[in-house]
Coordinates of C-alpha atoms in Angstrom, one line a residue:
Chain N
X1 CA 94.5 73.5 98.3
X2 CA 96.4 74.5 102.4
X3 CA 98.3 77.3 102.7
X4 CA 100.6 76.6 105.9
X5 CA 102.8 79.4 107.0
X6 CA 106.0 79.3 109.0
X7 CA 107.2 81.5 111.0
X8 CA 109.6 82.0 114.6
X9 CA 108.7 85.5 116.2
X10 CA 112.9 85.1 117.2
X11 CA 115.2 84.9 114.3
X12 CA 117.8 82.4 114.3
X13 CA 115.4 78.8 115.5
X14 CA 116.1 77.0 112.3
X15 CA 112.8 78.4 110.5
X16 CA 114.4 78.4 106.9
X17 CA 116.1 75.6 107.1
X18 CA 113.0 73.6 108.3
X19 CA 111.0 75.2 105.4
X20 CA 113.5 73.9 102.3
X21 CA 113.7 70.3 104.8
X22 CA 109.7 70.6 104.6
X23 CA 109.6 72.0 100.6
X24 CA 111.7 69.3 99.9
X25 CA 109.0 65.9 101.6
X26 CA 105.5 68.0 100.4
X27 CA 104.8 66.8 97.1
X28 CA 102.8 69.4 94.5
X29 CA 103.5 71.6 96.5
X30 CA 103.8 75.5 95.7
X31 CA 106.9 77.7 98.2
X32 CA 106.5 81.2 99.0
X33 CA 109.4 83.7 101.0
X34 CA 107.8 86.0 102.5
X35 CA 110.8 87.4 104.6
X36 CA 110.8 90.1 102.1
X37 CA 113.6 92.4 103.0
X38 CA 116.3 89.2 104.4
X39 CA 115.4 86.5 102.0
X40 CA 117.5 83.0 102.3
X41 CA 115.8 80.5 101.0
X42 CA 116.6 80.9 97.6
X43 CA 120.6 79.9 98.4
X44 CA 119.4 77.0 99.8
X45 CA 117.0 76.2 96.6
X46 CA 119.2 77.4 94.1
X47 CA 115.3 78.6 92.6
X48 CA 115.8 79.2 88.4
X49 CA 114.1 82.4 88.0
X50 CA 111.1 82.1 84.7
X51 CA 109.6 85.5 85.8
X52 CA 109.9 88.7 87.1
X53 CA 107.8 91.4 88.1
X54 CA 108.5 95.1 89.4
X55 CA 107.2 95.9 92.5
X56 CA 106.0 100.1 93.0
X57 CA 105.0 99.6 96.2
X58 CA 106.5 103.8 98.0
X59 CA 105.3 107.0 96.7
X60 CA 107.7 109.9 97.5
X61 CA 107.4 113.2 97.1
X62 CA 109.7 116.1 96.1
X63 CA 109.1 119.6 96.1
X64 CA 108.9 121.7 93.2
X65 CA 111.0 124.7 94.6
X66 CA 110.0 126.8 91.5
X67 CA 106.7 126.8 92.6
X68 CA 107.5 126.7 96.1
X69 CA 106.0 129.8 98.1
X70 CA 108.3 129.1 101.5
X71 CA 104.8 129.2 103.4
X72 CA 106.0 126.1 105.0
X73 CA 102.1 124.9 105.5
X74 CA 104.0 121.5 104.5
X75 CA 106.5 121.5 107.6
X76 CA 103.6 122.1 109.9
X77 CA 101.0 119.6 108.1
X78 CA 103.8 116.6 108.4
X79 CA 103.8 114.2 111.7
X80 CA 107.1 112.5 111.1
X81 CA 109.0 115.7 111.0
X82 CA 109.9 114.3 107.3
X83 CA 110.2 117.9 105.9
X84 CA 113.2 119.5 106.5
X85 CA 113.4 124.1 106.4
X86 CA 116.7 125.0 105.0
X87 CA 117.5 128.9 105.7
X88 CA 118.8 130.9 103.6
X89 CA 120.3 134.5 103.5
X90 CA 117.2 137.2 105.5
X91 CA 114.1 135.6 104.4
X92 CA 115.3 133.0 101.9
X93 CA 114.3 129.4 103.1
X94 CA 113.5 126.7 101.4
X95 CA 112.1 123.4 102.2
X96 CA 112.3 119.4 101.1
X97 CA 111.6 116.7 101.8
X98 CA 114.1 113.6 103.8
X99 CA 112.8 110.4 101.8
X100 CA 114.1 108.0 104.9
X101 CA 111.9 110.0 107.1
X102 CA 108.6 110.1 104.8
X103 CA 105.9 107.8 105.7
X104 CA 104.6 108.4 102.1
X105 CA 101.3 109.9 103.8
X106 CA 100.4 112.3 100.6
X107 CA 99.5 115.2 103.9
X108 CA 102.3 117.2 101.9
X109 CA 101.1 116.9 98.6
X110 CA 97.2 117.2 98.4
X111 CA 97.5 120.0 101.0
X112 CA 100.1 122.6 99.4
X113 CA 98.7 125.1 98.6
X114 CA 100.4 126.2 95.8
X115 CA 101.0 122.2 94.5
X116 CA 104.2 122.4 94.8
X117 CA 104.8 118.9 95.3
X118 CA 105.5 116.5 93.4
X119 CA 104.5 112.6 93.6
X120 CA 107.2 110.2 92.3
X121 CA 106.2 106.4 91.9
X122 CA 109.0 104.3 92.4
X123 CA 110.5 100.6 91.7
X124 CA 111.2 99.6 95.1
X125 CA 111.4 96.3 94.9
X126 CA 111.1 92.7 92.6
X127 CA 109.0 89.6 92.8
X128 CA 110.0 86.5 91.0
X129 CA 108.2 83.6 89.8
X130 CA 110.5 80.4 89.8
X131 CA 111.3 76.6 89.5
X132 CA 113.8 75.1 92.3
X133 CA 114.1 70.9 91.7
X134 CA 110.9 70.7 94.1
X135 CA 108.2 72.7 92.1
X136 CA 107.6 76.4 91.6
X137 CA 109.2 78.9 94.4
X138 CA 108.1 82.9 94.5
X139 CA 110.0 85.5 95.7
X140 CA 110.9 88.9 96.2
X141 CA 113.6 91.4 97.1
X142 CA 112.3 95.2 98.7
X143 CA 115.1 97.5 97.7
X144 CA 117.3 98.7 100.3
X145 CA 115.4 100.6 103.0
X146 CA 112.1 100.6 101.1
X147 CA 109.2 100.9 103.1
X148 CA 105.4 97.8 102.6
X149 CA 107.5 95.4 103.2
X150 CA 103.5 94.2 103.7
X151 CA 102.3 95.3 100.8
X152 CA 105.4 93.5 98.7
X153 CA 104.6 90.4 101.6
X154 CA 100.7 90.5 99.9
X155 CA 101.8 90.0 96.8
X156 CA 104.3 87.5 96.9
X157 CA 101.2 85.0 98.6
X158 CA 98.9 86.7 95.7
X159 CA 101.1 85.1 93.0
X160 CA 101.9 81.4 94.9
X161 CA 97.5 81.4 95.0
X162 CA 98.4 82.4 91.4
X163 CA 100.3 79.8 90.4
X164 CA 98.8 77.0 92.6
X165 CA 96.3 77.5 91.0
X166 CA 97.8 77.0 88.0
X167 CA 99.5 74.1 88.8
X168 CA 96.6 72.2 91.3
X169 CA 99.0 72.6 93.6
X170 CA 98.0 71.0 97.2
X171 CA 99.7 73.1 99.5
X172 CA 101.7 76.4 99.7
X173 CA 104.5 76.4 101.9
X174 CA 105.6 80.2 103.1
X175 CA 108.3 81.5 104.9
X176 CA 107.7 83.7 107.3
X177 CA 109.8 87.0 108.3
X178 CA 110.9 88.1 112.6
X179 CA 108.7 89.6 114.7
X180 CA 105.6 90.3 115.3
X181 CA 104.9 93.2 112.9
X182 CA 103.4 94.5 109.2
X183 CA 105.2 92.1 107.4
X184 CA 104.3 89.3 109.8
X185 CA 100.5 90.0 110.0
X186 CA 100.6 89.7 106.1
X187 CA 102.5 87.0 105.9
X188 CA 99.5 84.7 108.2
X189 CA 96.3 86.5 107.7
X190 CA 94.2 84.2 105.8
X191 CA 96.0 80.9 106.0
X192 CA 94.8 78.1 106.6
X193 CA 98.4 76.8 109.2
X194 CA 100.6 78.6 111.3
X195 CA 103.9 76.4 112.5
X196 CA 106.0 78.4 114.6
X197 CA 109.4 77.2 115.1
X198 CA 111.0 77.6 118.6
X199 CA 114.2 77.3 120.9
X200 CA 114.5 76.4 124.4
X201 CA 115.7 79.5 125.2
X202 CA 114.3 82.1 127.6
X203 CA 113.9 84.5 124.5
X204 CA 112.8 82.0 121.7
X205 CA 110.0 81.4 124.4
X206 CA 109.2 85.0 125.2
X207 CA 109.0 85.7 121.0
X208 CA 106.9 82.2 121.1
X209 CA 103.9 83.8 123.3
X210 CA 104.4 86.6 121.5
X211 CA 103.9 85.3 118.2
X212 CA 101.4 82.3 119.3
X213 CA 99.5 85.4 120.5
X214 CA 99.5 87.0 116.9
X215 CA 98.5 83.8 115.1
X216 CA 95.7 83.4 118.4
X217 CA 94.8 86.6 117.8
X218 CA 93.7 86.3 113.9
X219 CA 92.5 82.7 114.9
X220 CA 94.9 80.7 113.2
X221 CA 95.0 77.2 113.8
X222 CA 98.9 76.8 115.6
X223 CA 101.5 74.2 115.6
X224 CA 104.8 74.3 117.4
X225 CA 108.0 72.8 116.1
X226 CA 111.0 72.8 119.3
X227 CA 115.0 72.6 117.7
X228 CA 117.9 72.8 119.6
X229 CA 115.2 71.2 122.1
X230 CA 117.9 69.2 124.5
X231 CA 119.9 72.9 124.7
X232 CA 118.0 73.5 127.6
X233 CA 115.5 70.9 128.8
X234 CA 113.6 73.3 131.8
X235 CA 113.0 76.2 129.1
X236 CA 111.7 73.2 126.3
X237 CA 109.9 71.8 129.0
X238 CA 108.8 75.1 129.5
X239 CA 107.7 75.0 126.6
X240 CA 105.7 72.4 126.4
X241 CA 103.8 73.5 129.4
X242 CA 102.6 76.9 127.6
X243 CA 101.9 75.0 124.5
X244 CA 98.9 72.3 126.2
X245 CA 97.6 75.8 128.2
X246 CA 97.1 77.6 125.6
X247 CA 96.1 74.6 123.0
X248 CA 98.6 74.8 120.6
X249 CA 100.0 71.6 119.5
X250 CA 104.0 70.3 119.8
X251 CA 104.0 68.9 115.6
X252 CA 107.8 68.2 116.5
X253 CA 111.0 68.1 118.9
X254 CA 114.5 68.7 117.0
X255 CA 117.2 68.4 118.9
X256 CA 120.6 70.7 118.9
X257 CA 122.3 69.2 115.8
X258 CA 125.5 70.9 114.0
X259 CA 124.1 69.0 110.8
X260 CA 121.9 72.0 110.5
X261 CA 124.8 74.6 110.3
X262 CA 127.0 72.5 108.0
X263 CA 124.5 71.8 106.1
X264 CA 123.8 75.8 105.8
X265 CA 127.4 76.7 105.6
X266 CA 127.6 74.5 102.8
X267 CA 124.5 75.6 101.0
X268 CA 122.7 72.0 101.3
X269 CA 119.0 71.4 102.5
X270 CA 119.8 69.6 106.0
X271 CA 116.9 66.9 105.3
X272 CA 119.3 65.4 102.2
X273 CA 122.1 64.9 104.4
X274 CA 120.2 64.0 107.5
X275 CA 121.2 61.3 109.5
X276 CA 117.9 58.5 110.2
X277 CA 117.5 59.4 112.4
X278 CA 117.4 63.2 112.1
X279 CA 115.5 62.6 109.0
X280 CA 113.1 60.4 110.8
X281 CA 112.2 63.3 113.0
X282 CA 111.7 65.7 110.1
X283 CA 109.4 63.6 108.5
X284 CA 107.5 62.8 111.6
X285 CA 106.6 67.2 111.9
X286 CA 105.5 67.0 108.5
X287 CA 103.0 64.5 108.8
X288 CA 102.1 65.9 112.2
X289 CA 101.6 69.2 109.7
X290 CA 99.3 67.6 107.9
X291 CA 97.4 66.6 110.9
X292 CA 96.8 70.2 111.7
X293 CA 93.5 71.3 110.3
X294 CA 92.3 74.7 110.0
X295 CA 89.7 76.6 112.4
X296 CA 86.7 76.5 109.8
Chain A
X1 CA 128.0 108.5 121.8
X2 CA 124.8 106.2 120.1
X3 CA 126.2 102.9 119.4
X4 CA 123.6 101.2 117.2
X5 CA 123.2 97.2 117.2
X6 CA 121.6 95.9 114.1
X7 CA 122.4 92.7 111.9
X8 CA 119.6 91.6 108.4
X9 CA 119.2 88.3 110.0
X10 CA 118.1 87.0 113.0
X11 CA 119.6 84.8 115.5
X12 CA 122.8 85.8 114.5
X13 CA 123.2 87.4 118.1
X14 CA 122.4 91.4 118.1
X15 CA 121.0 90.8 121.3
X16 CA 123.7 88.8 123.3
X17 CA 126.2 91.5 121.4
X18 CA 124.1 94.6 123.0
X19 CA 123.8 93.4 126.4
X20 CA 126.5 92.0 126.8
X21 CA 128.7 95.0 126.1
X22 CA 126.5 97.4 127.6
X23 CA 127.5 95.8 131.2
X24 CA 130.5 95.8 130.8
X25 CA 130.8 99.3 129.2
X26 CA 129.0 100.4 132.8
X27 CA 130.6 98.7 134.3
X28 CA 133.2 102.2 134.0
X29 CA 130.6 104.0 132.6
X30 CA 127.3 104.8 134.1
X31 CA 124.5 106.7 133.2
X32 CA 125.1 104.2 129.8
X33 CA 121.4 103.3 128.4
X34 CA 120.7 99.9 127.6
X35 CA 117.6 100.8 124.9
X36 CA 115.6 97.8 123.6
X37 CA 114.4 99.1 120.3
X38 CA 112.9 95.3 119.2
X39 CA 109.7 96.2 120.4
X40 CA 108.0 93.6 118.4
X41 CA 110.6 90.2 120.2
X42 CA 112.0 92.5 123.3
X43 CA 114.4 90.0 125.1
X44 CA 117.0 92.3 126.4
X45 CA 115.3 92.7 130.2
X46 CA 115.7 88.8 129.7
X47 CA 119.3 88.7 130.3
X48 CA 119.2 92.9 132.2
X49 CA 116.6 91.7 134.4
X50 CA 116.1 95.6 135.1
X51 CA 114.3 96.5 137.8
X52 CA 111.8 98.4 136.2
X53 CA 110.9 101.9 137.7
X54 CA 108.5 103.6 135.6
X55 CA 106.0 101.9 132.5
X56 CA 103.3 104.0 130.6
X57 CA 101.1 102.8 127.7
X58 CA 101.9 105.1 124.5
X59 CA 98.5 106.9 122.7
X60 CA 98.3 107.5 118.3
X61 CA 95.7 109.7 117.6
X62 CA 93.0 108.2 115.5
X63 CA 90.5 109.6 113.1
X64 CA 86.7 108.9 114.9
X65 CA 83.3 109.7 112.8
X66 CA 80.5 111.8 113.8
X67 CA 78.1 109.9 112.2
X68 CA 75.7 112.8 112.2
X69 CA 78.2 115.1 110.6
X70 CA 78.9 113.0 108.1
X71 CA 77.7 112.6 104.5
X72 CA 79.4 110.0 103.5
X73 CA 81.6 112.2 100.1
X74 CA 84.6 110.0 100.8
X75 CA 87.4 112.6 100.6
X76 CA 88.5 110.7 103.5
X77 CA 88.8 107.4 102.2
X78 CA 90.3 109.1 98.7
X79 CA 93.3 110.8 100.7
X80 CA 94.4 107.8 103.0
X81 CA 97.2 105.8 101.7
X82 CA 96.5 103.4 104.4
X83 CA 93.7 102.0 103.4
X84 CA 92.5 102.3 106.8
X85 CA 89.5 104.1 106.0
X86 CA 86.5 102.2 104.3
X87 CA 83.1 103.9 102.2
X88 CA 80.7 101.1 102.3
X89 CA 77.7 103.1 101.1
X90 CA 77.4 106.2 102.4
X91 CA 79.0 105.0 106.0
X92 CA 82.8 105.8 106.9
X93 CA 84.2 102.8 108.2
X94 CA 87.5 103.0 110.4
X95 CA 90.6 100.3 110.4
X96 CA 92.1 101.8 113.2
X97 CA 95.8 99.0 113.3
X98 CA 96.3 99.5 109.4
X99 CA 95.7 104.0 110.3
X100 CA 100.1 105.2 110.6
X101 CA 98.1 108.7 112.3
X102 CA 99.2 111.0 109.5
X103 CA 96.3 113.1 110.3
X104 CA 95.4 113.3 106.7
X105 CA 91.5 112.6 106.8
X106 CA 90.9 115.3 109.4
X107 CA 92.7 118.1 107.4
X108 CA 90.6 116.2 104.3
X109 CA 87.1 116.2 105.3
X110 CA 84.8 119.4 104.8
X111 CA 82.4 118.8 107.5
X112 CA 84.6 118.6 110.3
X113 CA 82.9 115.1 111.2
X114 CA 86.9 113.3 112.1
X115 CA 88.0 113.7 115.6
X116 CA 91.1 112.2 116.7
X117 CA 91.1 109.7 119.9
X118 CA 94.1 108.6 121.3
X119 CA 94.6 104.7 120.5
X120 CA 96.9 102.0 122.6
X121 CA 99.5 101.0 120.6
X122 CA 102.2 99.4 123.1
X123 CA 103.8 100.0 126.4
X124 CA 107.5 101.9 127.1
X125 CA 109.2 101.0 130.3
X126 CA 112.5 102.3 131.8
X127 CA 114.4 100.6 135.1
X128 CA 117.5 100.4 135.8
X129 CA 120.4 97.4 136.2
X130 CA 123.0 97.5 138.0
X131 CA 124.7 101.1 136.9
X132 CA 123.1 100.6 133.2
X133 CA 120.0 102.1 132.9
X134 CA 117.3 100.4 131.0
X135 CA 115.0 101.8 128.2
X136 CA 112.3 99.4 126.2
X137 CA 109.0 99.2 124.6
X138 CA 106.0 96.3 123.8
X139 CA 104.0 96.6 120.9
X140 CA 100.7 96.0 121.3
X141 CA 100.2 92.5 119.3
X142 CA 97.7 93.3 116.4
X143 CA 99.4 96.5 115.4
X144 CA 101.4 96.1 112.4
X145 CA 104.0 99.3 112.8
X146 CA 106.9 99.5 115.1
X147 CA 108.2 102.6 114.3
X148 CA 105.7 104.8 115.9
X149 CA 106.9 103.4 119.7
X150 CA 110.6 102.6 118.9
X151 CA 110.6 106.7 118.4
X152 CA 109.1 107.2 121.9
X153 CA 112.0 104.5 123.4
X154 CA 114.8 106.4 122.1
X155 CA 113.1 109.4 122.9
X156 CA 113.3 108.7 126.0
X157 CA 117.5 108.6 126.9
X158 CA 118.5 112.6 127.7
X159 CA 120.2 114.0 124.7
X160 CA 123.8 114.2 126.1
X161 CA 124.1 110.6 126.8
X162 CA 126.0 107.3 125.7
X163 CA 123.6 104.6 124.8
X164 CA 123.6 101.1 123.3
X165 CA 120.8 100.5 120.6
X166 CA 119.5 97.1 120.5
X167 CA 117.7 97.0 116.5
X168 CA 115.2 94.4 115.3
X169 CA 115.9 91.7 112.9
X170 CA 115.7 93.0 109.0
X171 CA 116.1 95.9 107.6
X172 CA 113.0 97.4 106.7
X173 CA 111.1 100.6 108.9
X174 CA 112.1 99.8 112.4
X175 CA 115.2 98.9 111.5
X176 CA 115.9 102.2 110.2
X177 CA 113.9 104.3 112.3
X178 CA 116.2 101.5 115.3
X179 CA 120.1 103.5 113.6
X180 CA 118.6 106.8 112.5
X181 CA 120.7 109.4 114.3
X182 CA 123.2 106.5 115.5
X183 CA 127.4 107.5 115.5
X184 CA 128.2 103.7 115.1
X185 CA 126.4 101.0 114.1
X186 CA 127.7 97.5 114.5
X187 CA 126.1 95.0 112.3
X188 CA 126.8 91.3 113.7
X189 CA 126.9 88.1 112.0
X190 CA 127.5 85.1 111.3
X191 CA 129.6 83.1 108.6
X192 CA 126.8 81.2 107.3
X193 CA 125.6 81.7 103.9
X194 CA 122.6 83.7 105.2
X195 CA 124.4 85.4 107.5
X196 CA 126.7 86.8 105.2
X197 CA 123.6 87.4 102.5
X198 CA 121.9 89.2 104.6
X199 CA 125.3 91.3 105.6
X200 CA 125.3 92.8 102.0
X201 CA 121.9 93.9 102.2
X202 CA 122.5 95.6 106.1
X203 CA 125.9 96.9 104.7
X204 CA 124.2 97.9 102.1
X205 CA 121.7 100.3 103.8
X206 CA 123.9 101.7 106.5
X207 CA 126.2 102.8 104.2
X208 CA 122.9 104.3 102.4
X209 CA 122.3 106.3 105.3
X210 CA 125.5 107.7 106.0
X211 CA 126.7 106.1 109.2
X212 CA 130.2 104.8 110.5
X213 CA 129.6 100.8 111.0
X214 CA 131.6 97.7 111.8
X215 CA 131.3 94.0 111.7
X216 CA 131.1 91.1 114.6
X217 CA 131.2 88.2 113.5
X218 CA 129.6 85.1 115.9
X219 CA 129.7 82.0 116.3
X220 CA 133.5 82.1 114.3
X221 CA 135.5 78.8 112.3
X222 CA 132.1 77.6 111.5
X223 CA 134.5 76.7 108.6
X224 CA 133.4 79.2 106.3
X225 CA 135.5 81.9 105.6
X226 CA 133.7 83.9 103.1
X227 CA 132.5 86.4 105.2
X228 CA 135.5 87.0 106.5
X229 CA 136.7 87.4 102.9
X230 CA 133.9 90.1 102.0
X231 CA 134.5 92.4 104.6
X232 CA 138.6 92.6 103.0
X233 CA 137.3 93.4 99.8
X234 CA 134.7 95.9 100.7
X235 CA 136.9 97.7 103.9
X236 CA 135.0 97.0 106.6
X237 CA 136.6 96.5 109.9
X238 CA 135.8 93.2 112.0
X239 CA 135.8 94.1 115.3
X240 CA 135.9 91.1 116.9
X241 CA 134.9 87.4 116.1
X242 CA 133.0 85.0 119.0
X243 CA 133.4 81.6 118.7
X244 CA 131.0 79.1 118.1
X245 CA 130.7 76.8 121.7
X246 CA 127.4 75.1 122.3
X247 CA 128.9 76.7 126.1
X248 CA 127.4 79.9 124.9
X249 CA 124.0 78.3 123.2
X250 CA 123.4 76.9 126.9
X251 CA 124.5 80.2 129.0
X252 CA 122.5 82.4 126.6
X253 CA 119.0 79.9 126.8
X254 CA 119.2 80.2 130.4
X255 CA 119.8 84.2 129.8
X256 CA 123.1 85.1 131.1
X257 CA 125.8 87.1 130.5
X258 CA 128.1 85.5 127.8
X259 CA 130.8 87.8 129.0
X260 CA 130.8 86.6 133.3
X261 CA 128.9 83.1 131.8
X262 CA 132.2 81.3 130.2
X263 CA 135.8 81.6 131.0
X264 CA 137.4 83.0 128.6
X265 CA 134.6 84.6 127.3
X266 CA 134.9 88.4 128.6
X267 CA 138.4 89.0 126.4
X268 CA 136.2 89.2 123.0
X269 CA 133.7 92.1 124.8
X270 CA 136.5 93.7 126.2
X271 CA 138.4 93.3 122.3
X272 CA 135.1 94.7 121.1
X273 CA 134.8 97.9 124.0
X274 CA 138.2 98.7 123.4
X275 CA 138.4 98.2 119.0
X276 CA 134.6 100.1 119.5
X277 CA 136.2 102.9 121.8
X278 CA 139.2 103.5 119.4
X279 CA 136.8 103.7 116.0
X280 CA 135.1 106.5 117.2
X281 CA 137.1 108.3 118.8
X282 CA 139.1 108.4 115.6
X283 CA 135.6 109.6 113.5
X284 CA 135.4 111.7 116.0
X285 CA 139.1 113.8 115.7
X286 CA 137.7 113.4 111.8
X287 CA 135.5 115.1 112.3
X288 CA 137.3 118.0 114.9
X289 CA 139.2 118.5 112.0
X290 CA 136.7 119.1 109.2

């Protein structure tokens, strides 16, 4: 079984449209959407949800005022400025925890001399195991302004592997999040290959370099697809040069194409409505991606 | 006044709106800051080409174990919520990338075997692009949390100064940190099902934080009217609609400004600037009444 993660660093390069098209081409694949705080793949693939699980990712804490001696130790030890002091009349003041600033480290909870801080475990997201027209799909929804997206990503990948084992699937194809931070790291660590979808803009190139450095850091075999490749031929060439210097294979080049946006606006998979030429390019991307072998 | 530019979905034109707006506003507002809070994938400098006047690394304290004092009791591991400490036999291993520098392990250790040592997590940049002040950061590759670096980048702006803050994509911790304390949030979207889905999540997020906000529709005219309909139903103000134009994509690809690079585009950003100013003025009036 081969686990392929598609990322882009920069948003809006066409990553999700390409993932949906690859899902249509791959037989025996499990699809996973690891962009858990802005998941979009389900809009194209309209999966039928078969199982929903609650995700308890975050811990929050609150101060029980009747037990609190107002010593202020929690405020002193909190490094995230999440303990707020409320001044009342005279010496009468109280403390509360700002759930948005809180990073759930639990230091206040563990060290409160009066055990006045209570831990609440709350449901911060949902995990879905579904079926769409090309096979099984695992996706999730992180609650609004909730943290721990990296943990939810890890859970999506774990569930996708279980489904793949159960079905003897050949591939797991993962739609990854933007950036280079914790949800991306959680999406790619231990994966077989990474496909970076980039675009020939100076931002695209800059973001490609950083995300390729990240896959290099974790020693993951990486290939690149240049989408909108004729938008700027100079930058397109700079991407090719960078990739050859960095020993990264270019697996596909797809021209600037309004078919991508058109399909998106209608909620269609670009491969399903693509011209012969565009379909051939996506096909060859998939073929080349298959040739990419993981680092042992 | 702090204006944060966010989007939910990536690639909708946050940086485009932020750099064009900041640059246009700096024509009349000298001392305005452009703050690049997307420290994972910073791009603003590619358009603004600031002259960097200062660069410094940011360090966070991470635990270091004195093996002679450590008796392997494991109290530090118990308290760590981030799995940054592991106990192998009686030896404590530290994974500094996972550590959030909360200091819990140091407090928990009964034998004073833990000291905190500085660990580089990224760099901070300061500079100037014409009349526009620039602040930004770059997260070191392999470091998971951008939040401490974003906090530091935001702190570069003097308290009373006006700033445009360019947020990263998504709606999770780095975005929350960027928009926290902003006076107004501009949500940049595109009229596609993805853009709308992620706009709705972004709207819920800024509403939860209680921040006033408005919407900019970028690449308008892609025959999808649902975004306008949604904003109307929800009573959300659309401050500008920037048309879909391959020329804009090309100018952007070269790192040029849209408002100077494409004839006729200046008016969209001027309109945005004027409406934004009016919005903020009406908010200030309301708060004075209260």
